[in-house]
């Protein structure tokens, strides 16, 4: 069967294609349109997926949308009516937005792709999250927990899944409904702290390490636990349920003080800057406590060893590490794209395995489903711009790049197919030596153009991970996709200063040779020179831009930033001006 999955119209639109139950490709629309967090109908992503398989839309057996638009419309309409007259300003715009193309997705897909309406199917939003988390994980039976802002009505679901010769099942038996939402709760604080909602939540997590949870009791007034083990928001502190203009109320401000504006710098040397950090630390602590309690209760109910976690809340690596350590589950599986972008793949998998009842198949255990970098594409551009360009075989390239890194140079690294999800996991990375805090400051100042309090992540070989990082049982698996934050061992913090956060932790990626063999070889080569097979690994993009996808985007980013060296496939480019390109070996 040929099944296309689509997510669109909220944020992080994407497409994914399965053929006979196996993924052919999946890519976020932003990587092709070059508009960060692009929410548009993903025509470019769909076209790329079909081209990968050599298919036309007529060849598809089904096109699956990642949520049920009319059920979502029911929630929006009901919520507006319940909040009337407070919602009277936002009601017309909400209805206009929903009754535009968002509510008529079947017709939209049919008109864009030319497929008959009977081929267009829908999953529920949290079913897509659950499938993306469970059906891509190396487990046969697991508890499932999903948490995000909101889907149709659900904001959190819990249940379990099973895979085997008798078929696949995903049973979500409990849910929490809008407006009670961990994702919207955290996003309200994201907005209060002056960051963009659906993008800046990870900044709150980073800022939290600089503060103390002194406002935790006040935060708990907003999010109260219920006798059944769930939670409920005190809606008097919020406005997201009545208007799109602001997510928090005047009562919220009375409790926490004036909000930060987006352009106001956070100076941690001032009382105001420390207040913002303390608020971040407090909301982070409360989020963690609630997630750990719910996961612990799910473990008691299911008695299973494995937990699959999906939804945007699963991007909170600090909370994930606590869930692994404190919930009772032996393994925690978080996919590389747990948010809405991954729902395109989740929707296709749900339709294949459950709706159509196709046999279970082992899902490839990597995130590399996007367009591949063009080997040798840099040669002409570099020659025209009088840059040093050389094409090398793998061993020579690895040794050369390891030398550059050991000399303190910053490397833009493009290798193979691009990652699905928000994190660079070895194919679209900026790499640098992890030893000096000066390197962290240089990257923030001259390359990434971002806030000083934001940490950088390390990547380490799986063989050496436990030497440098204090990983619990199951921690290496959680760190495969950079989904957990763990302590750097104290004796190594000074020598890993560029990747050690202020609280002594790091969002580490533990890299096995099978996932990204060329980067693994580079880590080993760097380790032979320095004794430390660890590199700083951050996403290959500048502030406000999507991660680079094709070689041309890597090249333009290289020219516009302080990156010293660019590697695309087997082509190495230095920023030093020289004579026309010299190739040490012809590409084959």
Coordinates of C-alpha atoms in Angstrom, one line a residue:
X1 CA 0.0 0.0 0.0
X2 CA 1.0 3.6 -0.7
X3 CA -0.1 6.0 2.1
X4 CA 0.7 9.7 2.3
X5 CA 0.4 11.4 5.7
X6 CA -0.1 15.1 6.1
X7 CA 0.1 17.6 9.0
X8 CA -0.8 21.2 8.4
X9 CA -2.6 24.4 9.4
X10 CA -1.3 24.9 12.9
X11 CA 2.5 24.8 12.9
X12 CA 5.3 22.7 11.5
X13 CA 3.5 21.3 8.5
X14 CA 5.0 18.1 7.1
X15 CA 4.4 15.2 4.8
X16 CA 5.4 11.5 5.0
X17 CA 5.1 8.6 2.6
X18 CA 4.8 4.9 3.4
X19 CA 5.1 2.2 0.7
X20 CA 4.2 -1.3 1.9
X21 CA 4.4 -0.1 5.5
X22 CA 7.9 1.3 5.2
X23 CA 8.9 5.0 5.1
X24 CA 10.2 6.4 1.8
X25 CA 10.6 9.9 3.0
X26 CA 9.3 12.6 5.4
X27 CA 10.1 16.3 5.5
X28 CA 8.8 19.5 7.1
X29 CA 7.5 22.1 4.8
X30 CA 9.8 24.7 6.3
X31 CA 12.9 22.9 5.1
X32 CA 11.7 23.4 1.5
X33 CA 9.8 26.7 1.7
X34 CA 12.5 28.2 3.9
X35 CA 9.8 29.8 6.2
X36 CA 10.5 28.8 9.8
X37 CA 7.6 26.8 11.4
X38 CA 5.7 27.0 8.1
X39 CA 2.1 26.0 8.8
X40 CA 0.8 26.1 5.2
X41 CA -0.6 23.1 3.3
X42 CA 2.7 21.2 2.6
X43 CA 2.6 21.1 -1.2
X44 CA 6.4 21.2 -1.5
X45 CA 6.8 18.4 1.0
X46 CA 4.2 16.3 -0.6
X47 CA 5.7 16.7 -4.1
X48 CA 9.2 15.8 -2.7
X49 CA 7.8 12.6 -1.0
X50 CA 6.1 11.5 -4.2
X51 CA 9.1 12.2 -6.3
X52 CA 11.2 10.1 -3.9
X53 CA 9.1 7.1 -4.7
X54 CA 8.5 8.0 -8.4
X55 CA 4.7 8.1 -7.7
X56 CA 1.8 10.3 -8.9
X57 CA -1.1 11.2 -6.6
X58 CA -3.3 8.7 -8.5
X59 CA -1.0 5.9 -7.3
X60 CA -1.8 6.6 -3.7
X61 CA -4.1 4.2 -1.8
X62 CA -4.9 6.8 0.9
X63 CA -4.0 10.3 2.0
X64 CA -4.3 10.6 5.8
X65 CA -4.7 13.9 7.6
X66 CA -3.3 14.1 11.1
X67 CA -6.5 15.3 12.9
X68 CA -10.2 15.6 12.5
X69 CA -11.0 19.2 11.4
X70 CA -14.7 19.2 12.1
X71 CA -14.1 17.9 15.6
X72 CA -11.6 20.7 16.1
X73 CA -14.2 23.2 14.7
X74 CA -16.6 21.8 17.3
X75 CA -14.1 22.6 20.0
X76 CA -13.4 26.1 18.8
X77 CA -17.1 26.9 18.3
X78 CA -18.1 25.5 21.7
X79 CA -15.3 27.2 23.5
X80 CA -16.2 30.6 21.9
X81 CA -19.8 30.2 22.9
X82 CA -19.0 29.1 26.4
X83 CA -16.8 32.2 26.9
X84 CA -19.3 34.7 25.4
X85 CA -19.4 37.6 25.9
X86 CA -15.7 37.7 26.8
X87 CA -14.9 36.0 23.5
X88 CA -16.9 38.4 21.3
X89 CA -13.8 40.1 19.8
X90 CA -12.0 36.9 18.9
X91 CA -15.1 34.9 17.8
X92 CA -15.4 36.3 14.2
X93 CA -11.8 35.8 13.4
X94 CA -11.7 32.3 15.0
X95 CA -14.7 31.2 12.9
X96 CA -13.3 32.8 9.8
X97 CA -10.0 31.0 10.2
X98 CA -11.6 27.7 10.9
X99 CA -14.3 27.9 8.2
X100 CA -11.7 28.8 5.6
X101 CA -9.6 26.0 4.3
X102 CA -8.9 24.4 7.7
X103 CA -12.4 22.9 8.1
X104 CA -12.7 21.5 4.5
X105 CA -9.5 19.5 4.4
X106 CA -10.9 16.6 2.4
X107 CA -11.9 19.0 -0.4
X108 CA -8.6 20.8 -0.1
X109 CA -6.6 17.6 -0.5
X110 CA -8.7 16.4 -3.3
X111 CA -8.3 19.7 -5.2
X112 CA -4.6 19.9 -4.7
X113 CA -3.7 16.3 -5.4
X114 CA -6.6 15.3 -7.7
X115 CA -7.4 12.2 -5.5
X116 CA -11.0 11.3 -4.9
X117 CA -12.5 12.2 -1.5
X118 CA -13.0 8.6 -0.6
X119 CA -9.2 8.1 -0.5
X120 CA -8.8 10.9 2.1
X121 CA -8.8 9.6 5.7
X122 CA -8.5 11.2 9.1
X123 CA -6.9 10.2 12.4
X124 CA -7.4 12.0 15.7
X125 CA -4.6 14.3 16.6
X126 CA -3.4 12.3 19.6
X127 CA -3.7 9.0 17.7
X128 CA -1.2 10.5 15.3
X129 CA 1.1 11.4 18.2
X130 CA 0.7 8.0 19.8
X131 CA 1.5 6.2 16.5
X132 CA 4.5 8.4 15.9
X133 CA 5.8 7.5 19.4
X134 CA 5.0 3.8 19.6
X135 CA 5.2 2.5 16.0
X136 CA 8.7 4.0 15.5
X137 CA 10.1 2.7 18.8
X138 CA 12.0 -0.6 19.2
X139 CA 9.4 -2.1 21.5
X140 CA 6.6 -4.6 21.0
X141 CA 4.4 -3.6 24.0
X142 CA 4.5 -0.2 25.8
X143 CA 2.5 2.3 27.7
X144 CA 1.8 5.5 25.7
X145 CA 1.5 9.0 27.0
X146 CA 0.9 12.0 24.7
X147 CA 0.8 15.7 25.8
X148 CA 0.7 18.9 23.8
X149 CA -1.2 22.2 23.6
X150 CA -4.4 20.8 22.1
X151 CA -5.5 18.6 19.3
X152 CA -9.3 18.5 18.6
X153 CA -10.4 18.4 22.3
X154 CA -7.7 16.2 23.9
X155 CA -4.6 17.8 25.4
X156 CA -3.2 14.6 27.0
X157 CA -3.9 11.0 26.5
X158 CA -2.7 7.8 28.1
X159 CA -3.0 4.1 27.2
X160 CA -0.9 1.4 25.7
X161 CA 0.0 -0.3 22.4
X162 CA 0.9 -3.8 21.3
X163 CA 2.6 -5.1 18.1
X164 CA 2.8 -8.7 17.0
X165 CA 1.8 -11.4 14.5
X166 CA -1.8 -10.9 15.4
X167 CA -1.8 -7.2 14.5
X168 CA -1.2 -3.8 16.0
X169 CA -3.3 -2.0 18.5
X170 CA -3.2 1.4 20.1
X171 CA -5.6 1.9 22.9
X172 CA -5.9 5.4 24.5
X173 CA -8.1 4.9 27.4
X174 CA -7.8 8.2 29.3
X175 CA -7.6 11.8 28.2
X176 CA -7.6 15.4 29.5
X177 CA -9.5 17.9 27.5
X178 CA -9.2 21.5 26.5
X179 CA -8.9 24.0 28.2
X180 CA -6.9 22.0 30.7
X181 CA -3.6 21.6 29.0
X182 CA 0.0 21.2 30.1
X183 CA 1.2 22.5 26.8
X184 CA -0.9 25.7 26.9
X185 CA 0.0 26.1 30.6
X186 CA 3.7 26.1 29.7
X187 CA 3.1 28.2 26.6
X188 CA 1.4 30.9 28.7
X189 CA 4.6 31.3 30.7
X190 CA 6.6 31.2 27.4
X191 CA 4.6 34.2 26.2
X192 CA 4.9 35.9 29.6
X193 CA 8.6 35.6 29.5
X194 CA 8.7 37.3 26.1
X195 CA 9.4 34.2 23.9
X196 CA 7.4 33.1 20.8
X197 CA 4.8 30.4 21.6
X198 CA 5.3 27.1 19.8
X199 CA 9.0 28.0 19.3
X200 CA 10.4 29.5 22.5
X201 CA 9.4 26.8 25.0
X202 CA 12.9 25.4 24.9
X203 CA 14.2 28.8 25.9
X204 CA 12.1 28.7 29.0
X205 CA 13.7 25.3 29.8
X206 CA 17.2 26.8 29.3
X207 CA 16.5 29.9 31.3
X208 CA 15.1 27.8 34.2
X209 CA 18.6 26.5 35.1
X210 CA 19.6 30.1 36.0
X211 CA 16.8 30.5 38.5
X212 CA 15.3 29.0 41.7
X213 CA 11.8 27.6 41.8
X214 CA 10.7 30.2 44.5
X215 CA 7.4 30.8 42.7
X216 CA 6.5 27.1 42.6
X217 CA 3.7 27.4 45.1
X218 CA 2.2 30.3 43.1
X219 CA 2.5 28.3 39.9
X220 CA 0.6 25.4 41.6
X221 CA -2.3 27.7 42.2
X222 CA -2.7 27.8 38.4
X223 CA -2.4 24.0 37.9
X224 CA -4.2 22.0 40.5
X225 CA -4.2 18.2 40.8
X226 CA -7.5 16.3 40.8
X227 CA -8.5 13.3 42.8
X228 CA -8.3 11.0 39.8
X229 CA -4.6 11.8 39.3
X230 CA -5.1 14.3 36.5
X231 CA -5.0 18.1 36.7
X232 CA -7.1 21.2 36.1
X233 CA -6.1 24.7 35.3
X234 CA -7.6 27.6 37.3
X235 CA -8.9 29.4 34.2
X236 CA -9.1 32.8 36.0
X237 CA -5.4 33.1 35.4
X238 CA -5.6 32.5 31.6
X239 CA -7.1 34.0 28.5
X240 CA -6.1 31.6 25.8
X241 CA -9.6 30.0 26.1
X242 CA -11.3 33.3 25.4
X243 CA -9.1 35.2 23.0
X244 CA -6.1 34.8 20.7
X245 CA -4.7 38.2 21.8
X246 CA -3.1 37.1 25.1
X247 CA -2.7 33.7 26.9
X248 CA -2.6 35.0 30.5
X249 CA -4.9 37.3 32.5
X250 CA -4.5 40.3 34.7
X251 CA -4.8 38.0 37.7
X252 CA -1.7 36.1 36.4
X253 CA 0.2 39.4 36.3
X254 CA -0.9 40.3 39.8
X255 CA 0.6 37.1 40.9
X256 CA 3.9 37.1 39.0
X257 CA 4.5 40.8 38.1
X258 CA 5.0 42.6 34.8
X259 CA 5.8 40.5 31.8
X260 CA 8.9 40.7 29.7
X261 CA 8.7 42.3 26.3
X262 CA 10.2 40.3 23.4
X263 CA 12.9 42.9 22.8
X264 CA 13.9 43.4 26.4
X265 CA 17.2 41.6 27.1
X266 CA 17.4 39.2 30.1
X267 CA 20.2 40.5 32.3
X268 CA 20.7 37.9 35.0
X269 CA 22.8 40.4 37.0
X270 CA 19.6 42.5 37.7
X271 CA 16.7 41.7 40.0
X272 CA 14.3 41.8 37.1
X273 CA 16.4 39.3 35.1
X274 CA 16.6 37.0 38.1
X275 CA 12.8 37.2 38.6
X276 CA 12.3 36.0 35.1
X277 CA 14.7 33.1 35.6
X278 CA 13.0 32.2 38.9
X279 CA 9.6 32.2 37.2
X280 CA 11.0 29.9 34.5
X281 CA 12.5 27.6 37.1
X282 CA 9.2 27.4 38.9
X283 CA 7.0 26.5 35.9
X284 CA 9.6 24.0 34.8
X285 CA 9.6 22.3 38.2
X286 CA 5.8 22.1 38.3
X287 CA 5.6 20.7 34.8
X288 CA 8.1 18.0 35.7
X289 CA 6.3 17.1 38.9
X290 CA 3.0 16.7 37.2
X291 CA 4.5 14.6 34.3
X292 CA 6.4 12.4 36.7
X293 CA 3.3 11.7 38.8
X294 CA 1.1 10.9 35.8
X295 CA 3.8 8.6 34.3
X296 CA 4.3 6.9 37.6
X297 CA 0.5 6.3 37.9
X298 CA 0.5 4.9 34.3
X299 CA 3.3 2.5 35.2
X300 CA 1.4 1.2 38.2
X301 CA -1.7 0.7 36.0
X302 CA 0.0 -1.0 33.1
X303 CA 2.9 -2.8 34.8
X304 CA 4.9 -2.4 31.5
X305 CA 8.6 -1.7 31.3
X306 CA 8.5 0.7 28.3
X307 CA 6.9 4.1 27.9
X308 CA 6.4 5.9 24.6
X309 CA 6.0 9.6 24.9
X310 CA 4.7 11.9 22.2
X311 CA 3.4 15.4 21.7
X312 CA 5.2 18.7 21.9
X313 CA 5.6 18.5 25.6
X314 CA 8.0 15.5 24.9
X315 CA 10.5 18.0 23.7
X316 CA 11.2 19.0 27.3
X317 CA 14.4 17.0 27.9
X318 CA 14.7 17.9 31.6
X319 CA 11.3 16.5 32.3
X320 CA 12.0 13.4 30.2
X321 CA 15.1 12.7 32.3
X322 CA 13.1 12.9 35.5
X323 CA 10.3 10.6 34.0
X324 CA 13.0 8.0 33.2
X325 CA 14.6 8.2 36.6
X326 CA 11.4 8.4 38.8
X327 CA 8.4 6.9 37.0
X328 CA 9.3 3.2 37.3
X329 CA 9.6 2.6 33.6
X330 CA 12.9 1.0 32.5
X331 CA 12.9 2.6 29.0
X332 CA 11.5 5.9 27.7
X333 CA 11.1 6.3 24.0
X334 CA 10.7 9.7 22.5
X335 CA 10.7 10.0 18.6
X336 CA 13.0 12.6 17.0
X337 CA 9.9 14.6 15.9
X338 CA 7.4 14.2 18.8
X339 CA 5.5 17.4 17.8
X340 CA 3.1 18.1 15.0
X341 CA 5.7 17.6 12.2
X342 CA 6.0 13.9 13.3
X343 CA 2.2 13.6 13.1
X344 CA 2.4 13.3 9.3
X345 CA 4.4 10.1 9.8
X346 CA 2.2 9.0 12.7
X347 CA -1.0 9.5 10.8
X348 CA 0.4 7.4 7.9
X349 CA 1.5 4.6 10.3
X350 CA -1.8 4.6 12.1
X351 CA -3.7 4.2 8.9
X352 CA -1.4 1.5 7.6
X353 CA -1.1 -0.7 10.8
X354 CA -4.5 -0.1 12.4
X355 CA -7.1 1.2 9.8
X356 CA -5.9 -1.1 7.0
X357 CA -4.6 -3.8 9.3
X358 CA -1.3 -4.2 7.5
X359 CA 1.4 -6.4 9.2
X360 CA 3.8 -4.8 11.6
X361 CA 7.2 -4.0 10.4
X362 CA 10.4 -2.9 12.2
X363 CA 10.8 0.8 11.8
X364 CA 14.3 2.0 10.9
X365 CA 15.8 3.4 14.0
X366 CA 17.0 6.8 12.7
X367 CA 15.6 10.3 11.9
X368 CA 17.0 10.8 8.4
X369 CA 14.0 10.9 6.1
X370 CA 14.5 14.2 4.2
X371 CA 16.3 15.4 1.1
X372 CA 19.9 14.3 0.7
X373 CA 22.8 16.8 0.3
X374 CA 24.2 17.0 -3.3
X375 CA 27.7 15.5 -3.3
X376 CA 30.0 18.0 -5.0
X377 CA 27.5 20.8 -5.3
X378 CA 29.9 23.2 -3.5
X379 CA 32.7 22.9 -6.1
X380 CA 31.4 25.3 -8.7
X381 CA 30.2 27.9 -6.2
X382 CA 33.5 27.8 -4.2
X383 CA 35.6 28.1 -7.4
X384 CA 33.6 31.1 -8.5
X385 CA 34.0 32.8 -5.1
X386 CA 37.7 31.9 -5.0
X387 CA 37.3 29.7 -1.9
X388 CA 39.4 26.7 -1.0
X389 CA 37.4 23.7 -2.1
X390 CA 38.6 20.1 -2.1
X391 CA 36.8 16.7 -2.6
X392 CA 38.2 13.8 -0.6
X393 CA 37.4 10.2 0.1
X394 CA 35.9 9.5 3.5
X395 CA 39.1 8.6 5.5
X396 CA 41.0 11.7 4.3
X397 CA 38.0 13.9 4.8
X398 CA 37.4 12.7 8.4
X399 CA 41.0 13.3 9.3
X400 CA 41.1 16.7 7.8
X401 CA 37.9 17.9 9.5
X402 CA 39.1 16.4 12.8
X403 CA 42.3 18.5 12.5
X404 CA 40.2 21.6 11.7
X405 CA 38.1 21.0 14.8
X406 CA 41.2 20.4 17.0
X407 CA 42.5 23.8 15.8
X408 CA 39.4 25.5 17.1
X409 CA 37.6 26.0 13.8
X410 CA 33.8 25.8 13.5
X411 CA 32.5 23.3 10.9
X412 CA 29.2 23.3 9.1
X413 CA 28.5 19.6 8.5
X414 CA 26.0 18.3 5.9
X415 CA 25.8 14.6 5.3
X416 CA 23.2 12.4 3.6
X417 CA 19.4 12.9 4.2
X418 CA 18.2 15.6 6.5
X419 CA 16.7 14.9 9.9
X420 CA 12.9 15.0 10.6
X421 CA 12.3 17.0 13.7
X422 CA 13.6 20.2 15.3
X423 CA 17.1 18.9 16.3
X424 CA 20.2 18.4 14.3
X425 CA 21.2 14.8 15.0
X426 CA 24.3 14.4 12.8
X427 CA 23.4 15.3 9.2
X428 CA 22.7 19.1 9.4
X429 CA 24.9 20.2 12.2
X430 CA 27.3 23.0 13.2
X431 CA 30.2 21.2 15.0
X432 CA 32.9 22.7 17.2
X433 CA 35.4 21.8 20.0
X434 CA 33.5 21.4 23.3
X435 CA 36.2 22.4 25.7
X436 CA 36.1 26.2 26.2
X437 CA 33.4 28.5 27.3
X438 CA 34.8 31.0 24.7
X439 CA 33.6 28.7 22.0
X440 CA 30.1 28.8 23.3
X441 CA 30.2 32.6 23.5
X442 CA 31.6 32.8 20.0
X443 CA 28.9 30.6 18.5
X444 CA 26.2 32.6 20.3
X445 CA 27.7 35.9 19.2
X446 CA 29.0 35.4 15.7
X447 CA 27.1 32.4 14.3
X448 CA 23.8 31.6 16.0
X449 CA 23.0 35.2 17.0
X450 CA 21.0 34.1 20.0
X451 CA 20.6 34.6 23.8
X452 CA 23.6 34.0 26.0
X453 CA 21.7 31.8 28.5
X454 CA 20.9 29.2 25.8
X455 CA 23.1 26.0 26.2
X456 CA 24.7 24.0 23.4
X457 CA 24.4 20.2 23.1
X458 CA 27.2 17.7 22.9
X459 CA 27.4 14.6 20.8
X460 CA 29.5 11.6 22.0
X461 CA 30.2 8.1 20.8
X462 CA 28.0 5.5 22.4
X463 CA 31.2 3.7 23.5
X464 CA 32.4 6.6 25.6
X465 CA 29.1 8.2 26.7
X466 CA 29.1 6.9 30.3
X467 CA 32.7 8.1 30.8
X468 CA 31.7 11.7 30.4
X469 CA 28.0 11.8 31.3
X470 CA 26.1 10.5 34.2
X471 CA 23.5 8.4 32.4
X472 CA 21.0 6.2 34.2
X473 CA 19.9 2.9 33.0
X474 CA 18.0 3.6 29.8
X475 CA 19.6 7.0 29.5
X476 CA 21.7 6.2 26.4
X477 CA 18.5 5.2 24.5
X478 CA 16.7 8.4 25.5
X479 CA 19.8 10.4 24.4
X480 CA 19.8 8.7 21.0
X481 CA 17.7 11.5 19.6
X482 CA 18.9 14.2 22.1
X483 CA 15.7 13.8 24.1
X484 CA 17.1 13.9 27.7
X485 CA 19.1 16.3 29.8
X486 CA 21.7 14.6 32.0
X487 CA 24.6 15.6 34.3
X488 CA 28.1 16.0 32.9
X489 CA 30.4 14.1 35.3
X490 CA 32.0 16.7 37.6
X491 CA 35.6 15.8 36.6
X492 CA 34.8 16.6 33.0
X493 CA 32.8 19.9 33.3
X494 CA 35.8 22.2 33.0
X495 CA 37.1 20.4 29.9
X496 CA 33.6 20.3 28.4
X497 CA 32.7 23.9 29.3
X498 CA 31.2 24.8 25.9
X499 CA 28.5 22.2 26.3
X500 CA 28.0 22.1 30.1
X501 CA 25.0 24.2 31.2
X502 CA 25.1 26.4 34.3
X503 CA 23.5 23.6 36.4
X504 CA 26.2 21.1 35.3
X505 CA 23.9 19.3 32.8
X506 CA 23.9 18.8 29.0
X507 CA 21.3 17.7 26.4
X508 CA 23.6 15.0 25.2
X509 CA 23.2 13.0 22.0
X510 CA 24.7 9.5 22.4
X511 CA 25.6 8.4 18.8
X512 CA 25.9 4.8 17.8
X513 CA 27.9 3.9 14.7
X514 CA 24.9 2.5 12.9
X515 CA 22.9 5.7 13.0
X516 CA 25.4 8.2 11.6
X517 CA 28.7 6.4 10.7
X518 CA 30.5 9.3 9.2
X519 CA 29.9 11.6 12.3
X520 CA 30.8 8.6 14.5
X521 CA 34.1 8.2 12.6
X522 CA 34.7 12.0 13.0
X523 CA 34.1 11.8 16.8
X524 CA 36.6 8.9 17.0
X525 CA 39.2 10.8 15.0
X526 CA 38.7 13.9 17.1
X527 CA 39.0 11.7 20.2
X528 CA 42.4 10.4 19.0
X529 CA 43.7 13.9 18.9
X530 CA 42.3 15.2 22.2
X531 CA 41.4 12.2 24.3
X532 CA 37.7 13.3 24.3
X533 CA 35.4 11.9 21.5
X534 CA 32.9 14.6 22.2
X535 CA 31.9 17.6 20.0
X536 CA 29.6 20.5 20.4
X537 CA 26.6 19.9 18.1
X538 CA 24.1 22.5 17.3
X539 CA 21.6 22.8 14.4
X540 CA 22.9 24.2 11.1
X541 CA 20.9 27.4 10.9
X542 CA 21.0 31.1 11.9
X543 CA 18.4 32.6 14.3
X544 CA 15.0 32.8 12.7
X545 CA 15.8 30.4 9.9
X546 CA 15.0 26.7 9.4
X547 CA 17.7 24.2 9.6
X548 CA 19.6 24.0 6.2
X549 CA 18.4 21.4 3.8
X550 CA 20.2 21.5 0.5
X551 CA 23.8 22.4 -0.2
X552 CA 22.9 25.8 -1.4
X553 CA 21.4 26.7 2.0
X554 CA 24.4 25.4 3.8
X555 CA 26.6 27.5 1.5
X556 CA 24.7 30.7 1.9
X557 CA 24.6 30.2 5.7
X558 CA 28.4 29.6 5.7
X559 CA 29.0 32.8 3.8
X560 CA 26.7 34.9 6.1
X561 CA 28.1 33.7 9.4
X562 CA 31.3 33.0 11.2
X563 CA 31.5 29.3 10.3
X564 CA 35.1 28.5 9.2
X565 CA 34.7 25.3 7.3
X566 CA 31.8 23.8 5.3
X567 CA 31.5 20.1 4.6
X568 CA 28.8 18.8 2.2
X569 CA 29.0 15.1 1.4
X570 CA 32.6 14.5 0.6
X571 CA 33.3 18.2 -0.3
X572 CA 35.3 20.3 2.1
X573 CA 35.3 24.1 1.8
X574 CA 37.3 26.6 3.8
X575 CA 36.6 30.3 4.1
X576 CA 40.1 31.3 3.2
X577 CA 40.5 33.0 -0.2
X578 CA 42.8 31.2 -2.6
X579 CA 43.2 30.3 -6.2
X580 CA 40.5 28.3 -8.0
X581 CA 39.4 25.0 -6.4
X582 CA 41.9 22.1 -6.4
X583 CA 40.4 18.7 -6.2
X584 CA 42.5 16.0 -4.6
X585 CA 40.3 13.2 -5.9
X586 CA 37.6 13.3 -8.4
X587 CA 34.1 12.5 -7.1
X588 CA 32.8 9.1 -8.3

